JSON list of C-alpha atoms in Angstrom, two decimals:
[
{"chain": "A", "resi": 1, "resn": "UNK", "atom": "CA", "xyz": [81.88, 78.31, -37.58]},
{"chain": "A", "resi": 2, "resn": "UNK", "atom": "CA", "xyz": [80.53, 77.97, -34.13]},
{"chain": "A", "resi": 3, "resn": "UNK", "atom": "CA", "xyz": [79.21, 74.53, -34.89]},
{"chain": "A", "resi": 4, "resn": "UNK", "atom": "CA", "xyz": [81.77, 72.87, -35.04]},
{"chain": "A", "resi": 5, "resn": "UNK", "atom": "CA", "xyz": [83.44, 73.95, -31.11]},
{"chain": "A", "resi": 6, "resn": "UNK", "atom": "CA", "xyz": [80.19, 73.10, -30.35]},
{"chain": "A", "resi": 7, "resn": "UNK", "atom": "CA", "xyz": [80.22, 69.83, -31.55]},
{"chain": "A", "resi": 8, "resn": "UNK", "atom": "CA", "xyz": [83.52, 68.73, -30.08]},
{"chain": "A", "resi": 9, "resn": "UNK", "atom": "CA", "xyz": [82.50, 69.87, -26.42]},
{"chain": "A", "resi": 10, "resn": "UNK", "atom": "CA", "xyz": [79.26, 67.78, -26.80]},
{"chain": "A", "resi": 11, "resn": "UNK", "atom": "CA", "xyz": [81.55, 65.20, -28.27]},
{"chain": "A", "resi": 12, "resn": "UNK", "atom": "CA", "xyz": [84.10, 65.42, -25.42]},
{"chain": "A", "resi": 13, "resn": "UNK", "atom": "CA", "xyz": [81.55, 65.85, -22.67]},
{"chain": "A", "resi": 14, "resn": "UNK", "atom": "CA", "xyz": [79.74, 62.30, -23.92]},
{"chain": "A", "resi": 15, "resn": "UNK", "atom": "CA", "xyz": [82.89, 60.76, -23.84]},
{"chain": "A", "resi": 16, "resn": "UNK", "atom": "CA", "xyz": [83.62, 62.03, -20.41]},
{"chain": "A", "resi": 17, "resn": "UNK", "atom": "CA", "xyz": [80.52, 60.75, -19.16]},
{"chain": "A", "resi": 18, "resn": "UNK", "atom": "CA", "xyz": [80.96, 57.31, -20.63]},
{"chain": "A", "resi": 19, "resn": "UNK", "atom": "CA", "xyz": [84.08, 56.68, -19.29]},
{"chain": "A", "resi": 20, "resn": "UNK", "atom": "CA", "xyz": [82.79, 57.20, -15.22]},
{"chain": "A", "resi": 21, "resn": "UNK", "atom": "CA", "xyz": [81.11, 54.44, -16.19]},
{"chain": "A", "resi": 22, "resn": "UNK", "atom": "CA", "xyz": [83.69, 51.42, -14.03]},
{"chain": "A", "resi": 23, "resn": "UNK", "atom": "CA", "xyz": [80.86, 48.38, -15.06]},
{"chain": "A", "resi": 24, "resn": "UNK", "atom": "CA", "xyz": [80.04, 48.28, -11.32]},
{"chain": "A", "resi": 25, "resn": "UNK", "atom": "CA", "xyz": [76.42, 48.52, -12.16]},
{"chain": "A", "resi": 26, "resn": "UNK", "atom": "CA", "xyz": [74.15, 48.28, -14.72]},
{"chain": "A", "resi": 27, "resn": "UNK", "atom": "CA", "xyz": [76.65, 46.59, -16.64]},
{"chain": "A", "resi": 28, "resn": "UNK", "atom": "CA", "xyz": [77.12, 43.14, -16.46]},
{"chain": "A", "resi": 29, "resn": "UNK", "atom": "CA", "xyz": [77.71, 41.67, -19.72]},
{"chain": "A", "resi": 30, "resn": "UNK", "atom": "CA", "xyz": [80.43, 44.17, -19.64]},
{"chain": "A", "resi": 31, "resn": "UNK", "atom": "CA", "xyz": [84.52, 43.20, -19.40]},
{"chain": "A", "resi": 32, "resn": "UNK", "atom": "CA", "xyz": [85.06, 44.72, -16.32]},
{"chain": "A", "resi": 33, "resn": "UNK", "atom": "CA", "xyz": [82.33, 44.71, -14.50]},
{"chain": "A", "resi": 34, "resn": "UNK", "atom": "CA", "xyz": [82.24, 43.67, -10.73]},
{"chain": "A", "resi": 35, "resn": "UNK", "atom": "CA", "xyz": [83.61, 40.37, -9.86]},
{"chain": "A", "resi": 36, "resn": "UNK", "atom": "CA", "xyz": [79.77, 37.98, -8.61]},
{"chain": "A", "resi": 37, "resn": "UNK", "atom": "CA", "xyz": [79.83, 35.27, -6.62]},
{"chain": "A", "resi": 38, "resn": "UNK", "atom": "CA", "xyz": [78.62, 32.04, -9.10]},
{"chain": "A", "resi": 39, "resn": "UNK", "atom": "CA", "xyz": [80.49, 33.01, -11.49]},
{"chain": "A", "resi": 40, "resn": "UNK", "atom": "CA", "xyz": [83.92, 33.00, -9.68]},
{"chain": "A", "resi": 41, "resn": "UNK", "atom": "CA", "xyz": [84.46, 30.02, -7.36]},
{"chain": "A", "resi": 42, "resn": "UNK", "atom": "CA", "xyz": [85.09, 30.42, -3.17]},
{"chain": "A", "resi": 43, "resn": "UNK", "atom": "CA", "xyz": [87.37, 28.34, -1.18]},
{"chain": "A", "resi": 44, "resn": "UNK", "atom": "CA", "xyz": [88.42, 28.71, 2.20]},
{"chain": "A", "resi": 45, "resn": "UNK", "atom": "CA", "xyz": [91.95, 27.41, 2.51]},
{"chain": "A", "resi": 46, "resn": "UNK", "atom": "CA", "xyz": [93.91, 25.70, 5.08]},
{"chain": "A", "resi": 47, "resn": "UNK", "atom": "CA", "xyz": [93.80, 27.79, 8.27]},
{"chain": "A", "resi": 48, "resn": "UNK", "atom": "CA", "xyz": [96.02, 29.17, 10.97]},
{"chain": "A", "resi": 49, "resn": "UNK", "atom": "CA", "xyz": [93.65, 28.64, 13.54]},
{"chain": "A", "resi": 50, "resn": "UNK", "atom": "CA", "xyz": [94.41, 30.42, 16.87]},
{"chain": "A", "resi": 51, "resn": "UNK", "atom": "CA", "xyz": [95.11, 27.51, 19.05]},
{"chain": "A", "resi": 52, "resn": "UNK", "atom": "CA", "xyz": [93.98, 29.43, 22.29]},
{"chain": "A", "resi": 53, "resn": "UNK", "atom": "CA", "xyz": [92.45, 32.64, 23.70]},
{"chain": "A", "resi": 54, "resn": "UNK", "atom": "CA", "xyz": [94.12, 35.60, 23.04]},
{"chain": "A", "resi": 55, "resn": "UNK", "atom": "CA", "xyz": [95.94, 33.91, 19.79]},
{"chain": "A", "resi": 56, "resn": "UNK", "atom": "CA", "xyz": [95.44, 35.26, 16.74]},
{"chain": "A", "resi": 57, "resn": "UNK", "atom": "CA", "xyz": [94.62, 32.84, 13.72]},
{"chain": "A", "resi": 58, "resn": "UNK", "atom": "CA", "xyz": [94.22, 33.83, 9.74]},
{"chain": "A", "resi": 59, "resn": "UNK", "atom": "CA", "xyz": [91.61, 32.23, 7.69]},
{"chain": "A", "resi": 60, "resn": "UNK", "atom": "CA", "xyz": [92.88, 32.22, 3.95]},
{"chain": "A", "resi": 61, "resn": "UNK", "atom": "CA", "xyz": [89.80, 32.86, 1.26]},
{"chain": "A", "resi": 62, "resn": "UNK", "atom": "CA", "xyz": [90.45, 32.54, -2.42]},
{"chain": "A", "resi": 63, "resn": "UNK", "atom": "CA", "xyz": [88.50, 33.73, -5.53]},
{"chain": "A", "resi": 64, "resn": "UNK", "atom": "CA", "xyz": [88.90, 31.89, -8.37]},
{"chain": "A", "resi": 65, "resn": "UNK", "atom": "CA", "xyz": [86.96, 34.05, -11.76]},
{"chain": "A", "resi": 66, "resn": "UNK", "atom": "CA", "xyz": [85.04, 31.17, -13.79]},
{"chain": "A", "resi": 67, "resn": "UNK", "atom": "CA", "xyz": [83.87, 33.38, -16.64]},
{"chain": "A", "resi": 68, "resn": "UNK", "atom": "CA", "xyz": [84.06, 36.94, -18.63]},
{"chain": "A", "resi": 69, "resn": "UNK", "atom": "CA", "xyz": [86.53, 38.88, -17.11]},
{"chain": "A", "resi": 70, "resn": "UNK", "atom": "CA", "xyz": [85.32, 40.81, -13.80]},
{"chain": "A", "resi": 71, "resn": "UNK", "atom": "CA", "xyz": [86.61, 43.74, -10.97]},
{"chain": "A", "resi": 72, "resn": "UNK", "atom": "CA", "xyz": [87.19, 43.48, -7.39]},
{"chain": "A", "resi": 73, "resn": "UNK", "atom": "CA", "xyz": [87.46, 46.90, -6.38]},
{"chain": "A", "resi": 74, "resn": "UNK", "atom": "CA", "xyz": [87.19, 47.28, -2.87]},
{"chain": "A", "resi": 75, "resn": "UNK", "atom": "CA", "xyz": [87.09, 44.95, 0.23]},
{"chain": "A", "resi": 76, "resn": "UNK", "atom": "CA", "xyz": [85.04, 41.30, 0.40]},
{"chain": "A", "resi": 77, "resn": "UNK", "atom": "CA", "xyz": [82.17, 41.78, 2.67]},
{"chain": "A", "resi": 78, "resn": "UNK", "atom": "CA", "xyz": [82.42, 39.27, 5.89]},
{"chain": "A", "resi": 79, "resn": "UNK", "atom": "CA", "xyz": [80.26, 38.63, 8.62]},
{"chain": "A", "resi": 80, "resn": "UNK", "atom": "CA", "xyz": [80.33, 36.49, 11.23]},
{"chain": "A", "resi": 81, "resn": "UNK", "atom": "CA", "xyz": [77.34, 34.29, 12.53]},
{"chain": "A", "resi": 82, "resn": "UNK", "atom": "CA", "xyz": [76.34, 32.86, 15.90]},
{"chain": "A", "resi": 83, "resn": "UNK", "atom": "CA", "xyz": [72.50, 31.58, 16.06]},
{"chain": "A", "resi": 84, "resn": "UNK", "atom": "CA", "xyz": [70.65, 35.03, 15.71]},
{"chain": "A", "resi": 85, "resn": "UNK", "atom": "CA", "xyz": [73.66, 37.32, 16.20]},
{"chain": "A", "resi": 86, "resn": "UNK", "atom": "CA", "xyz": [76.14, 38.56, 13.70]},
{"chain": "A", "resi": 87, "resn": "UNK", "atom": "CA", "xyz": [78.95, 40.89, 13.42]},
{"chain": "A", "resi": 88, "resn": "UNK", "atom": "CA", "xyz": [80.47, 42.27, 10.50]},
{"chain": "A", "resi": 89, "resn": "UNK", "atom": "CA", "xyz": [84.15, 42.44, 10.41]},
{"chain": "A", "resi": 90, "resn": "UNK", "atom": "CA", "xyz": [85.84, 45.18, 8.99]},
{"chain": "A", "resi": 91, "resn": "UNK", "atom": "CA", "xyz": [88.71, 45.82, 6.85]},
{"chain": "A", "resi": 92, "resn": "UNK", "atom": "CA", "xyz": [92.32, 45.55, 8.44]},
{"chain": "A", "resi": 93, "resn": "UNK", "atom": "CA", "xyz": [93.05, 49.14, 9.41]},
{"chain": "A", "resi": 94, "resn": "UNK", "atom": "CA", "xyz": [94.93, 51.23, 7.25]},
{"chain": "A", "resi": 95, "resn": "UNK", "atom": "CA", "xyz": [94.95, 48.99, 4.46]},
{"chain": "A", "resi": 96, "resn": "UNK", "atom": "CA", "xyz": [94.39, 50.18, 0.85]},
{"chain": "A", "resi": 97, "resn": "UNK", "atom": "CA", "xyz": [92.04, 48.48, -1.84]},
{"chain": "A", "resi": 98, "resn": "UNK", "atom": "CA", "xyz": [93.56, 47.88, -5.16]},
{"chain": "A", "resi": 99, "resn": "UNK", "atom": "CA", "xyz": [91.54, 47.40, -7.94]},
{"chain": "A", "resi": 100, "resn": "UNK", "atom": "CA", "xyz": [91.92, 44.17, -9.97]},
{"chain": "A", "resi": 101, "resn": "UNK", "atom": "CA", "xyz": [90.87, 42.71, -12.72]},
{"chain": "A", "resi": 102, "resn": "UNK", "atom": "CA", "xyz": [90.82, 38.85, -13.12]},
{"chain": "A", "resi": 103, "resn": "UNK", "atom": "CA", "xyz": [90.09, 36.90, -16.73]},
{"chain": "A", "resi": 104, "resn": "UNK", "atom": "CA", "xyz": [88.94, 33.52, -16.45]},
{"chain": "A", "resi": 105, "resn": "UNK", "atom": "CA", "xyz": [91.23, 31.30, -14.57]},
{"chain": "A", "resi": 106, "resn": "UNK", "atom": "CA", "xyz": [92.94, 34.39, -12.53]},
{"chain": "A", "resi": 107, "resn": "UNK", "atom": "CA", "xyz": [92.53, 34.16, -8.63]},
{"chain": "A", "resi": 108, "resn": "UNK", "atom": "CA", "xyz": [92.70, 36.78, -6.03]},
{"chain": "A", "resi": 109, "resn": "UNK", "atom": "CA", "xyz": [92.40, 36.41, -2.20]},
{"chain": "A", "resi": 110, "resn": "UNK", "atom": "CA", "xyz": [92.26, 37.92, 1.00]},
{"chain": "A", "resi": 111, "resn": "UNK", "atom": "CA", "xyz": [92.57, 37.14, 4.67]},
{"chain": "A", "resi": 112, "resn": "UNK", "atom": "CA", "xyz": [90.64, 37.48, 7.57]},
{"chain": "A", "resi": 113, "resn": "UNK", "atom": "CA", "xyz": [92.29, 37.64, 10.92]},
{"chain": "A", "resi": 114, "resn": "UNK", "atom": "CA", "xyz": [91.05, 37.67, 14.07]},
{"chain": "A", "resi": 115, "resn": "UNK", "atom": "CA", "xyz": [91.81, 37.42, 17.84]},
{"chain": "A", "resi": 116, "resn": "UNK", "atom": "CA", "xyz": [90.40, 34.04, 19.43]},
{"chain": "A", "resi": 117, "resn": "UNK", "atom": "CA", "xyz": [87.74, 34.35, 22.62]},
{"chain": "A", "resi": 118, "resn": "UNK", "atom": "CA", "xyz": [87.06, 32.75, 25.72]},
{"chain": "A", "resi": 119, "resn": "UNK", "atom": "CA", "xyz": [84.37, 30.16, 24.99]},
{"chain": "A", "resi": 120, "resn": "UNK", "atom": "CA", "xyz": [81.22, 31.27, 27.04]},
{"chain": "A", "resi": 121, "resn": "UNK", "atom": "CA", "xyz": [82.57, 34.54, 27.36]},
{"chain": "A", "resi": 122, "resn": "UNK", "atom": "CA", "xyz": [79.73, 36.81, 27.20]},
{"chain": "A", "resi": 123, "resn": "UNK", "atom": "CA", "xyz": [81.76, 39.38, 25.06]},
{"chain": "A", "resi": 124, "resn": "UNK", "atom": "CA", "xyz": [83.15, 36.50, 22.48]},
{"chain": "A", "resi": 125, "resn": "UNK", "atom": "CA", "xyz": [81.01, 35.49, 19.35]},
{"chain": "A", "resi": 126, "resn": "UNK", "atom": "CA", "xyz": [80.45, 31.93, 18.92]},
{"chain": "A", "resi": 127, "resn": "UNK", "atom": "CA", "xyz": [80.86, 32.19, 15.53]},
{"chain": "A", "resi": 128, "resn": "UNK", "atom": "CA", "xyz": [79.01, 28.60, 13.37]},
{"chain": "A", "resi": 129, "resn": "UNK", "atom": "CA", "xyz": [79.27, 30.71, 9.71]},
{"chain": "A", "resi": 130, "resn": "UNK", "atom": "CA", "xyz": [80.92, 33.38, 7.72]},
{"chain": "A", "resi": 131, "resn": "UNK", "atom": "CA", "xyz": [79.09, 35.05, 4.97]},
{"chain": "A", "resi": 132, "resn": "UNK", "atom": "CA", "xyz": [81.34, 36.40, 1.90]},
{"chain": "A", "resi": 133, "resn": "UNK", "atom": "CA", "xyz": [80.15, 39.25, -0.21]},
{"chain": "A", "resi": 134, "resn": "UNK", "atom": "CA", "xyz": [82.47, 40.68, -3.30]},
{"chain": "A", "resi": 135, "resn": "UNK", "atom": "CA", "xyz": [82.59, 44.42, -3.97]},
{"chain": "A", "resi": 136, "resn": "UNK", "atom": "CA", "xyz": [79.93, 45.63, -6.09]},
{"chain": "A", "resi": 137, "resn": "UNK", "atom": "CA", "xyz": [77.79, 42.51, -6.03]},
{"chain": "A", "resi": 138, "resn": "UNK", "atom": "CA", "xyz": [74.84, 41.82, -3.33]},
{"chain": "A", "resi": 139, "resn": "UNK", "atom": "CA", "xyz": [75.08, 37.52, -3.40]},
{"chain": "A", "resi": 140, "resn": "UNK", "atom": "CA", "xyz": [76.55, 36.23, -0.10]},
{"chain": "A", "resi": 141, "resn": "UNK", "atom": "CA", "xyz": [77.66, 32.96, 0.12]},
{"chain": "A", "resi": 142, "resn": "UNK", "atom": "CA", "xyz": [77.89, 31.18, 3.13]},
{"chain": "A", "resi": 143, "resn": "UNK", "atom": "CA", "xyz": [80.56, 28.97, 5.10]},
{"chain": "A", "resi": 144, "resn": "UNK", "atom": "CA", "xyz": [80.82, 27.04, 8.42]},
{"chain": "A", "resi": 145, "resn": "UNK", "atom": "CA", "xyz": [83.60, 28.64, 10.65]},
{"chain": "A", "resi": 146, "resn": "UNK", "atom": "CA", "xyz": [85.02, 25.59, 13.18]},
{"chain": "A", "resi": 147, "resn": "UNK", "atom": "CA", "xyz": [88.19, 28.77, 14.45]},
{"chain": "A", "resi": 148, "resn": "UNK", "atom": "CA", "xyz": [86.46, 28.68, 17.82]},
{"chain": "A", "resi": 149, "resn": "UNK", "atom": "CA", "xyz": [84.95, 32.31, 19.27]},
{"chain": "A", "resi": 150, "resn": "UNK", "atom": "CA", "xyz": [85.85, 35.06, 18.43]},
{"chain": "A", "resi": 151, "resn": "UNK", "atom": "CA", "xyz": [86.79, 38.03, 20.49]},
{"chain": "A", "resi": 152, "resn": "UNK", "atom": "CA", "xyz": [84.64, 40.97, 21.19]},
{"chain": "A", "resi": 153, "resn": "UNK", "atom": "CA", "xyz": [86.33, 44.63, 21.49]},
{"chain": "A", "resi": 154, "resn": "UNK", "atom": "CA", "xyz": [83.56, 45.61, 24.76]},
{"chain": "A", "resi": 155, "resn": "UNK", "atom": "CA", "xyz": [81.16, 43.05, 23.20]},
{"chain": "A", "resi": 156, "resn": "UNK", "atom": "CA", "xyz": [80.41, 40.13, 20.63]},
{"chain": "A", "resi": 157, "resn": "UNK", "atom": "CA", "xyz": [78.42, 42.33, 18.45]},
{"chain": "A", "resi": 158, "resn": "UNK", "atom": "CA", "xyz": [82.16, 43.77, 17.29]},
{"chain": "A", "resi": 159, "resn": "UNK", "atom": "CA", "xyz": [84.69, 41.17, 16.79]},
{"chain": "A", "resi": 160, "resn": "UNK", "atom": "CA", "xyz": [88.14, 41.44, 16.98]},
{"chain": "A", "resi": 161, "resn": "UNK", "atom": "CA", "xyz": [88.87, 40.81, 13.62]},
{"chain": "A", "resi": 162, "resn": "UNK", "atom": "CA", "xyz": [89.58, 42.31, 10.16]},
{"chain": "A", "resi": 163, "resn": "UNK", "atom": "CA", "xyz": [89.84, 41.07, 6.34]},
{"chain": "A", "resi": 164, "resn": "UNK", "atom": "CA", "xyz": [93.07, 42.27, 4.51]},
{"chain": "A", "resi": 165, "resn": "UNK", "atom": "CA", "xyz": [92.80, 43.84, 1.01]},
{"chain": "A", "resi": 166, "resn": "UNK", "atom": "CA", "xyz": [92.78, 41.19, -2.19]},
{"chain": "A", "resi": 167, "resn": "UNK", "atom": "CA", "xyz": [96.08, 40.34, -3.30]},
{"chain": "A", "resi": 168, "resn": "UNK", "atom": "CA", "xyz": [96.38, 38.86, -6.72]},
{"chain": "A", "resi": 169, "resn": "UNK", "atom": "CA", "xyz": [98.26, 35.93, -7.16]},
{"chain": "A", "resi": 170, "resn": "UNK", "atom": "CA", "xyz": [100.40, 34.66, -10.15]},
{"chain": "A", "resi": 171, "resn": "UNK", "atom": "CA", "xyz": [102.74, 35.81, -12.70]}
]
């Protein structure tokens, strides 16, 4: 009769094991798995560009999914460029990632905020891109940035900036 306890532990334990599997790797045919860029569409929206230094502006970035359902759990990935330097920004402080899942045709977005610099200031970035990478996925895409410089906190190497948490939008 010991078989049979036996048999439901393994049973349960397999089970257990299969479901820490979230699709973020090793699973992309999967519904579920993590949101990758080509497959959901980037825009940058209409900005509220910091008019002078010391202004703070918010650049609007939307994800739009194009195929099998996907996850963004966590924050985008942004960095900002300037020739040969870049900076990554980090996520707005104290905010909380929610995990969401987006069929095809959902959107999410997120925005990233930051403190405009002095041009020529030798602790502003002169920012010409930002790169955008999605949680769980290593493709970056690329965009000009025309915000003006960015702020350093003691240097350009760490901009005054952040990205906010995805929201989802709709119903």
């Amino acid at each position: 009769m010991r078989a049979i306890p036996l048999t439901v532990t393994a049973l349960t334990a397999a089970l257990l094991l299969t479901a820490c599997n979230n699709g973020t790797s090793g699973g992309k045919g999967k519904s579920g798995s993590a949101c990758e860029l080509g497959k959901v569409s980037v825009q940058i929206g209409t900005a509220s560009v910091a008019p002078a230094a010391g202004d703070t502006g918010e650049v609007p970035v939307s994800i739009t999914n194009q195929s099998a359902p996907c996850t963004l759990d966590g924050f985008a990935g942004v960095e900002l460029k300037a020739g040969g330097t870049s900076a990554k920004v980090p996520a707005l402080q104290g905010a909380k990632a929610q995990k969401l899942k987006l069929a095809k045709g959902d959107f999410a977005s997120f925005t990233i905020s930051y403190v405009r610099g002095k041009a020529g200031d030798a602790t502003s970035l002169e920012a010409k891109s930002v790169k955008i990478t999605l949680p769980g996925s290593g493709t970056a895409m690329s965009f000009p940035w025309s915000y003006g410089p960015v702020a350093g906190k003691g240097g350009a190497s760490t901009p005054n900036a952040s990205v906010s948490a995805f929201q989802q939008a709709g119903d």
